[in-house]
Amino acid sequence: MSSKTDTAPSSAEALRYPWEQHPGPEQVVEVRPGVLWARLKLPFRLNHVNIYLLADGDGYAMIDAGFGNEETIEAWTKLFDGPLKGVTITRLIVTHSHPDHVGLAGWIVERFNCPLVMSQVEYLQSVYHQNRGTEERREAQRLFFRRHGMDESLTEKLLGRGQDYLKRVSVLPPSYRRISHGDDVVIGTRRFKVITGGGHALDQVMLYCADDKLFLSADQVLSKISPNVSVWAVEPDQNSLGEYLASLASLTTTLPYDVLVLPGHGVPFYGLKTRIKQLADHHEERCRLIAEACREVPQTSRALVPVVFNKHVLDEHQMGFAAGELVAHVNYMIVEGRLTAEMQDGVLQFRTT
């Protein structure tokens, strides 16, 4: 296990990254005494996920499990045969239902005979993802994409490879232990406050240790990229972006500036409030681009995707996320009174107010 001593940031606003290098595939880094950081590969553009292990009596509590595929099982096997040899996992805390976080939960729970700990909404959402492949649900997704201007060819691609990642989970444990917003959770010698937030997921779990100024932010606040904030067919009018921005605002008012942030992707960092402002500004810039595009002529979500996502050529997987994010922005702007929506030939079109 490698380690590095961190020091306080030089100013309240500074964004600083104490670890220039992330752990290698068979390495674990100690970021604080009794706090270990591992990094697992993912098979898409977002090519990794962070896993944290917190000292917990005679073992460690694991935060998230990784993607549900053979490569992740192999990676964990090498870690448990190497730097984590002899380590016992006392409990698995999964922050949210996305497969890069919950995917291998069943495998970890079975290997260590440990409890699964999640928020109720995220556990039930994980169950939903594992059983979402019925034809009725596919038809609801098909109509959702078509209503937002995706043609038949693109819609079928999105329903194929674009949604395939949701299947990458091991069999979910049939029971779990619930944690909720505001709970106190004792892990070893540390006491964490449970904070949950919407937007990226419905009720994503974050953990804050006030004594150590340590904040496990999951995917709610990432160090260098923006978390995906989307709307899907299961709740087509959801204001997920509004929920996300409200969560960021709450974190700004409740957490101190000098916490060490341990995110679900990227590298640990200082400068939480600066990063939150950057994320909020990023979404406001997207809203501005949408408002400008819809000012003269009403636009569909499909037409707006290249307006907002103009830096990369999107494959089906990325296009699915981009479409979901675009809908999240127009739904938010409708709630805020910045756009109006009208149906033309079964397709939604948006105009700036």
Short mmCIF file of C-alpha atoms in Angstrom, two decimals:
data_model
loop_
_atom_site.label_atom_id
_atom_site.label_comp_id
_atom_site.label_asym_id
_atom_site.label_seq_id
_atom_site.Cartn_x
_atom_site.Cartn_y
_atom_site.Cartn_z
CA MET A 1 0.00 0.00 0.00
CA SER A 2 1.34 3.42 -0.90
CA SER A 3 0.49 6.58 1.00
CA LYS A 4 0.89 10.32 0.82
CA THR A 5 0.53 12.97 3.51
CA ASP A 6 -1.80 15.81 2.55
CA THR A 7 -1.70 19.39 3.81
CA ALA A 8 -4.27 22.15 4.09
CA PRO A 9 -5.05 24.21 0.97
CA SER A 10 -3.46 27.62 0.72
CA SER A 11 -6.77 29.46 0.40
CA ALA A 12 -10.45 28.85 0.97
CA GLU A 13 -11.13 28.76 -2.78
CA ALA A 14 -8.19 26.70 -4.01
CA LEU A 15 -8.80 23.65 -6.16
CA ARG A 16 -5.96 21.30 -5.37
CA TYR A 17 -5.24 17.67 -6.17
CA PRO A 18 -2.91 16.11 -3.56
CA TRP A 19 -2.41 12.90 -5.57
CA GLU A 20 -0.86 13.47 -8.97
CA GLN A 21 -1.11 9.74 -9.76
CA HIS A 22 -4.06 7.41 -9.31
CA PRO A 23 -3.60 3.83 -8.05
CA GLY A 24 -2.48 1.31 -10.64
CA PRO A 25 -4.49 -1.84 -11.41
CA GLU A 26 -2.87 -3.83 -8.58
CA GLN A 27 -2.26 -0.98 -6.14
CA VAL A 28 -4.02 0.59 -3.18
CA VAL A 29 -3.25 4.10 -1.90
CA GLU A 30 -3.77 5.20 1.71
CA VAL A 31 -5.22 8.73 1.56
CA ARG A 32 -5.75 9.04 5.31
CA PRO A 33 -4.96 6.59 8.12
CA GLY A 34 -7.42 3.77 7.64
CA VAL A 35 -8.79 5.14 4.33
CA LEU A 36 -7.73 3.21 1.23
CA TRP A 37 -8.29 4.12 -2.42
CA ALA A 38 -8.45 1.63 -5.30
CA ARG A 39 -9.32 2.28 -8.92
CA LEU A 40 -11.03 -0.20 -11.28
CA LYS A 41 -11.29 -0.10 -15.06
CA LEU A 42 -14.56 0.51 -16.93
CA PRO A 43 -15.19 -0.53 -20.56
CA PHE A 44 -16.35 2.83 -21.92
CA ARG A 45 -15.16 6.43 -22.25
CA LEU A 46 -15.45 7.03 -18.51
CA ASN A 47 -12.75 4.41 -18.06
CA HIS A 48 -12.52 3.97 -14.29
CA VAL A 49 -14.38 4.03 -10.99
CA ASN A 50 -12.95 4.74 -7.53
CA ILE A 51 -13.47 2.36 -4.63
CA TYR A 52 -12.74 3.36 -1.02
CA LEU A 53 -12.18 1.10 1.95
CA LEU A 54 -12.64 2.48 5.47
CA ALA A 55 -11.06 0.77 8.49
CA ASP A 56 -13.87 -0.93 10.39
CA GLY A 57 -12.81 -2.95 13.41
CA ASP A 58 -11.02 -6.08 12.21
CA GLY A 59 -11.73 -5.32 8.55
CA TYR A 60 -12.81 -2.63 6.12
CA ALA A 61 -16.11 -1.22 4.97
CA MET A 62 -16.12 -1.03 1.16
CA ILE A 63 -17.67 1.95 -0.61
CA ASP A 64 -19.02 0.73 -3.98
CA ALA A 65 -18.19 -2.50 -5.76
CA GLY A 66 -17.34 -1.78 -9.40
CA PHE A 67 -18.75 -2.93 -12.74
CA GLY A 68 -20.37 -6.35 -13.04
CA ASN A 69 -18.07 -8.09 -15.50
CA GLU A 70 -15.31 -10.71 -15.49
CA GLU A 71 -12.59 -8.07 -15.81
CA THR A 72 -13.65 -6.46 -12.54
CA ILE A 73 -13.78 -9.84 -10.78
CA GLU A 74 -10.24 -10.48 -12.02
CA ALA A 75 -9.11 -7.05 -10.81
CA TRP A 76 -10.59 -7.63 -7.34
CA THR A 77 -9.07 -11.10 -7.18
CA LYS A 78 -5.60 -9.67 -7.86
CA LEU A 79 -6.10 -7.00 -5.18
CA PHE A 80 -7.29 -9.54 -2.59
CA ASP A 81 -4.34 -11.77 -3.47
CA GLY A 82 -1.96 -8.81 -3.38
CA PRO A 83 -2.09 -5.53 -1.42
CA LEU A 84 -5.40 -6.47 0.24
CA LYS A 85 -4.36 -10.01 1.12
CA GLY A 86 -6.03 -11.07 4.35
CA VAL A 87 -8.43 -8.09 4.34
CA THR A 88 -12.01 -8.83 5.38
CA ILE A 89 -14.88 -6.72 4.08
CA THR A 90 -17.26 -6.04 6.99
CA ARG A 91 -19.98 -4.34 4.94
CA LEU A 92 -20.53 -3.03 1.43
CA ILE A 93 -21.98 0.47 1.20
CA VAL A 94 -23.21 1.18 -2.34
CA THR A 95 -23.75 4.85 -3.11
CA HIS A 96 -26.20 4.42 -5.98
CA SER A 97 -27.74 2.08 -8.51
CA HIS A 98 -25.53 2.67 -11.55
CA PRO A 99 -23.76 -0.52 -12.67
CA ASP A 100 -20.23 0.84 -12.24
CA HIS A 101 -21.03 1.19 -8.51
CA VAL A 102 -23.52 -1.59 -7.71
CA GLY A 103 -22.55 -3.99 -10.49
CA LEU A 104 -20.43 -6.41 -8.48
CA ALA A 105 -22.35 -6.05 -5.20
CA GLY A 106 -23.67 -9.60 -5.31
CA TRP A 107 -20.19 -11.03 -5.84
CA ILE A 108 -18.65 -9.03 -2.97
CA VAL A 109 -21.49 -9.85 -0.57
CA GLU A 110 -21.25 -13.55 -1.39
CA ARG A 111 -17.45 -13.66 -1.12
CA PHE A 112 -17.30 -11.98 2.29
CA ASN A 113 -20.75 -12.88 3.65
CA CYS A 114 -21.18 -9.20 4.51
CA PRO A 115 -24.30 -7.00 4.50
CA LEU A 116 -25.23 -4.70 1.64
CA VAL A 117 -25.99 -1.14 2.77
CA MET A 118 -27.88 1.30 0.51
CA SER A 119 -30.58 3.94 0.56
CA GLN A 120 -33.98 2.40 -0.04
CA VAL A 121 -34.61 4.25 -3.29
CA GLU A 122 -31.25 3.23 -4.75
CA TYR A 123 -31.71 -0.43 -3.79
CA LEU A 124 -35.15 -0.50 -5.39
CA GLN A 125 -33.81 1.33 -8.44
CA SER A 126 -31.14 -1.36 -8.74
CA VAL A 127 -33.88 -3.98 -8.69
CA TYR A 128 -35.69 -2.01 -11.40
CA HIS A 129 -32.59 -1.91 -13.61
CA GLN A 130 -32.18 -5.67 -13.31
CA ASN A 131 -35.78 -6.23 -14.42
CA ARG A 132 -36.25 -3.41 -16.91
CA GLY A 133 -35.87 -5.48 -20.09
CA THR A 134 -39.54 -6.33 -20.60
CA GLU A 135 -41.11 -5.45 -23.92
CA GLU A 136 -43.54 -3.08 -22.18
CA ARG A 137 -40.64 -1.08 -20.76
CA ARG A 138 -38.79 -1.13 -24.06
CA GLU A 139 -41.89 0.27 -25.74
CA ALA A 140 -42.09 3.06 -23.13
CA GLN A 141 -38.43 3.89 -23.81
CA ARG A 142 -39.07 3.78 -27.58
CA LEU A 143 -41.95 6.26 -27.30
CA PHE A 144 -39.89 8.51 -25.01
CA PHE A 145 -37.04 8.80 -27.52
CA ARG A 146 -39.43 9.28 -30.46
CA ARG A 147 -41.32 12.01 -28.57
CA HIS A 148 -38.02 13.88 -28.26
CA GLY A 149 -37.33 13.74 -31.98
CA MET A 150 -35.08 10.68 -32.30
CA ASP A 151 -35.76 8.89 -35.59
CA GLU A 152 -36.53 5.18 -35.72
CA SER A 153 -32.99 4.12 -36.62
CA LEU A 154 -31.37 6.09 -33.78
CA THR A 155 -34.06 4.98 -31.32
CA GLU A 156 -33.37 1.31 -32.03
CA LYS A 157 -29.62 1.88 -31.56
CA LEU A 158 -30.25 3.60 -28.24
CA LEU A 159 -32.41 0.70 -27.10
CA GLY A 160 -29.65 -1.71 -28.05
CA ARG A 161 -26.03 -0.89 -27.29
CA GLY A 162 -27.00 2.45 -25.77
CA GLN A 163 -28.75 0.68 -22.88
CA ASP A 164 -26.57 -2.44 -22.69
CA TYR A 165 -24.44 -1.13 -19.84
CA LEU A 166 -27.45 -1.40 -17.49
CA LYS A 167 -27.21 -5.19 -17.72
CA ARG A 168 -23.69 -5.30 -16.31
CA VAL A 169 -24.55 -6.29 -12.77
CA SER A 170 -24.19 -9.48 -10.77
CA VAL A 171 -27.30 -10.87 -9.14
CA LEU A 172 -28.34 -8.31 -6.53
CA PRO A 173 -28.46 -9.56 -2.92
CA PRO A 174 -32.10 -10.24 -1.96
CA SER A 175 -31.86 -8.14 1.20
CA TYR A 176 -30.07 -5.01 2.36
CA ARG A 177 -29.70 -2.61 5.29
CA ARG A 178 -31.19 0.83 4.74
CA ILE A 179 -29.42 4.12 5.40
CA SER A 180 -31.17 7.46 5.01
CA HIS A 181 -30.36 11.14 4.81
CA GLY A 182 -29.33 12.47 8.22
CA ASP A 183 -28.33 9.11 9.67
CA ASP A 184 -25.12 8.79 11.66
CA VAL A 185 -23.03 5.79 10.61
CA VAL A 186 -20.08 4.66 12.73
CA ILE A 187 -17.32 2.98 10.71
CA GLY A 188 -14.40 1.96 12.89
CA THR A 189 -13.36 5.01 14.93
CA ARG A 190 -15.06 7.47 12.57
CA ARG A 191 -18.59 8.82 12.65
CA PHE A 192 -20.08 9.76 9.29
CA LYS A 193 -23.20 11.78 8.52
CA VAL A 194 -25.25 10.36 5.65
CA ILE A 195 -26.14 12.96 3.01
CA THR A 196 -28.28 12.01 0.04
CA GLY A 197 -28.94 13.97 -3.12
CA GLY A 198 -30.80 13.66 -6.42
CA GLY A 199 -29.97 14.50 -10.00
CA HIS A 200 -27.27 12.04 -11.02
CA ALA A 201 -29.17 9.30 -9.21
CA LEU A 202 -32.46 9.43 -7.33
CA ASP A 203 -31.11 9.26 -3.77
CA GLN A 204 -27.34 8.97 -4.00
CA VAL A 205 -25.50 8.38 -0.72
CA MET A 206 -22.60 10.60 0.34
CA LEU A 207 -20.68 10.33 3.63
CA TYR A 208 -19.21 13.20 5.65
CA CYS A 209 -16.88 12.82 8.64
CA ALA A 210 -16.75 16.21 10.39
CA ASP A 211 -13.90 15.28 12.75
CA ASP A 212 -11.59 14.35 9.87
CA LYS A 213 -13.04 16.83 7.34
CA LEU A 214 -13.49 13.93 4.97
CA PHE A 215 -16.26 13.88 2.33
CA LEU A 216 -17.02 10.86 0.17
CA SER A 217 -18.97 12.59 -2.58
CA ALA A 218 -19.78 9.56 -4.78
CA ASP A 219 -20.72 10.91 -8.25
CA GLN A 220 -22.45 14.05 -6.99
CA VAL A 221 -19.29 16.17 -7.06
CA LEU A 222 -16.49 14.93 -9.32
CA SER A 223 -13.03 16.44 -9.55
CA LYS A 224 -12.65 17.21 -13.26
CA ILE A 225 -15.75 16.07 -15.15
CA SER A 226 -19.44 16.81 -14.80
CA PRO A 227 -21.67 13.98 -13.53
CA ASN A 228 -24.35 12.83 -15.91
CA VAL A 229 -27.74 14.34 -14.99
CA SER A 230 -30.45 12.78 -17.14
CA VAL A 231 -34.17 12.14 -17.56
CA TRP A 232 -35.46 8.77 -18.75
CA ALA A 233 -38.74 7.22 -19.89
CA VAL A 234 -39.67 5.89 -16.45
CA GLU A 235 -40.19 9.50 -15.25
CA PRO A 236 -40.29 11.64 -18.40
CA ASP A 237 -41.18 14.94 -16.69
CA GLN A 238 -38.64 14.64 -13.87
CA ASN A 239 -36.74 17.82 -12.99
CA SER A 240 -33.49 15.98 -12.30
CA LEU A 241 -31.31 19.01 -13.05
CA GLY A 242 -33.27 21.10 -10.57
CA GLU A 243 -32.77 18.37 -7.97
CA TYR A 244 -29.06 18.24 -8.73
CA LEU A 245 -28.55 22.00 -8.46
CA ALA A 246 -30.50 22.05 -5.19
CA SER A 247 -28.24 19.30 -3.84
CA LEU A 248 -25.12 21.26 -4.81
CA ALA A 249 -26.48 24.38 -3.12
CA SER A 250 -27.17 22.39 0.06
CA LEU A 251 -23.64 20.96 0.09
CA THR A 252 -22.23 24.48 -0.27
CA THR A 253 -24.08 25.69 2.82
CA THR A 254 -23.59 22.63 5.04
CA LEU A 255 -19.98 21.54 4.42
CA PRO A 256 -16.78 23.49 5.20
CA TYR A 257 -14.47 24.66 2.41
CA ASP A 258 -11.47 22.59 3.52
CA VAL A 259 -12.83 19.04 3.33
CA LEU A 260 -10.85 16.42 1.45
CA VAL A 261 -13.25 15.21 -1.25
CA LEU A 262 -13.10 11.55 -2.29
CA PRO A 263 -15.14 11.32 -5.53
CA GLY A 264 -16.46 8.30 -7.39
CA HIS A 265 -14.36 9.14 -10.45
CA GLY A 266 -11.25 11.25 -10.94
CA VAL A 267 -8.85 12.08 -8.11
CA PRO A 268 -9.30 13.32 -4.53
CA PHE A 269 -9.25 17.07 -4.20
CA TYR A 270 -9.63 20.16 -2.05
CA GLY A 271 -11.78 23.12 -3.06
CA LEU A 272 -15.30 21.69 -2.78
CA LYS A 273 -17.13 25.01 -3.03
CA THR A 274 -15.11 26.16 -6.02
CA ARG A 275 -15.81 22.88 -7.78
CA ILE A 276 -19.53 23.13 -7.00
CA LYS A 277 -19.64 26.61 -8.54
CA GLN A 278 -17.90 25.30 -11.64
CA LEU A 279 -20.48 22.54 -11.99
CA ALA A 280 -23.41 24.92 -11.53
CA ASP A 281 -21.89 27.35 -14.06
CA HIS A 282 -21.40 24.48 -16.52
CA HIS A 283 -25.12 23.65 -16.47
CA GLU A 284 -26.09 27.30 -16.75
CA GLU A 285 -23.93 27.59 -19.87
CA ARG A 286 -25.78 24.63 -21.38
CA CYS A 287 -29.10 26.30 -20.58
CA ARG A 288 -27.88 29.47 -22.27
CA LEU A 289 -26.97 27.54 -25.44
CA ILE A 290 -30.42 25.92 -25.50
CA ALA A 291 -32.18 29.25 -24.96
CA GLU A 292 -30.28 30.83 -27.84
CA ALA A 293 -31.03 27.92 -30.17
CA CYS A 294 -34.77 28.02 -29.37
CA ARG A 295 -35.17 31.78 -29.56
CA GLU A 296 -36.18 32.13 -33.21
CA VAL A 297 -37.37 28.65 -34.21
CA PRO A 298 -38.70 25.91 -31.89
CA GLN A 299 -36.36 22.94 -31.59
CA THR A 300 -36.62 19.26 -30.65
CA SER A 301 -34.35 17.58 -28.13
CA ARG A 302 -32.72 15.67 -31.00
CA ALA A 303 -31.90 18.91 -32.79
CA LEU A 304 -30.51 20.41 -29.58
CA VAL A 305 -28.10 17.55 -28.80
CA PRO A 306 -25.37 18.77 -31.21
CA VAL A 307 -25.88 22.33 -29.97
CA VAL A 308 -24.88 21.31 -26.45
CA PHE A 309 -22.63 18.30 -27.14
CA ASN A 310 -20.53 19.70 -29.94
CA LYS A 311 -17.03 18.61 -28.91
CA HIS A 312 -17.18 14.86 -29.60
CA VAL A 313 -18.60 12.38 -32.08
CA LEU A 314 -21.07 10.38 -29.98
CA ASP A 315 -21.48 6.61 -30.24
CA GLU A 316 -24.76 4.95 -29.24
CA HIS A 317 -23.72 4.64 -25.57
CA GLN A 318 -22.70 8.31 -25.37
CA MET A 319 -25.68 9.45 -27.42
CA GLY A 320 -28.02 7.82 -24.92
CA PHE A 321 -26.48 9.80 -22.09
CA ALA A 322 -26.44 13.00 -24.17
CA ALA A 323 -30.15 12.64 -24.99
CA GLY A 324 -30.99 12.06 -21.34
CA GLU A 325 -28.96 15.10 -20.29
CA LEU A 326 -30.57 17.28 -22.94
CA VAL A 327 -34.05 16.34 -21.74
CA ALA A 328 -32.98 17.12 -18.16
CA HIS A 329 -32.01 20.62 -19.23
CA VAL A 330 -35.20 21.36 -21.15
CA ASN A 331 -37.35 19.98 -18.31
CA TYR A 332 -35.51 22.23 -15.86
CA MET A 333 -35.90 25.25 -18.13
CA ILE A 334 -39.64 24.59 -18.48
CA VAL A 335 -40.01 24.46 -14.68
CA GLU A 336 -38.00 27.69 -14.43
CA GLY A 337 -40.20 29.38 -17.05
CA ARG A 338 -37.36 29.76 -19.53
CA LEU A 339 -38.83 27.45 -22.20
CA THR A 340 -42.29 26.47 -23.36
CA ALA A 341 -43.11 23.10 -24.91
CA GLU A 342 -45.57 22.26 -27.67
CA MET A 343 -46.38 18.99 -29.43
CA GLN A 344 -46.11 18.89 -33.21
CA ASP A 345 -46.94 15.60 -34.96
CA GLY A 346 -46.21 13.66 -31.76
CA VAL A 347 -42.83 15.33 -31.19
CA LEU A 348 -42.04 17.86 -28.48
CA GLN A 349 -40.64 21.21 -29.60
CA PHE A 350 -39.25 23.89 -27.32
CA ARG A 351 -39.28 27.66 -27.63
CA THR A 352 -37.58 30.29 -25.50
CA THR A 353 -40.00 32.44 -23.51
#
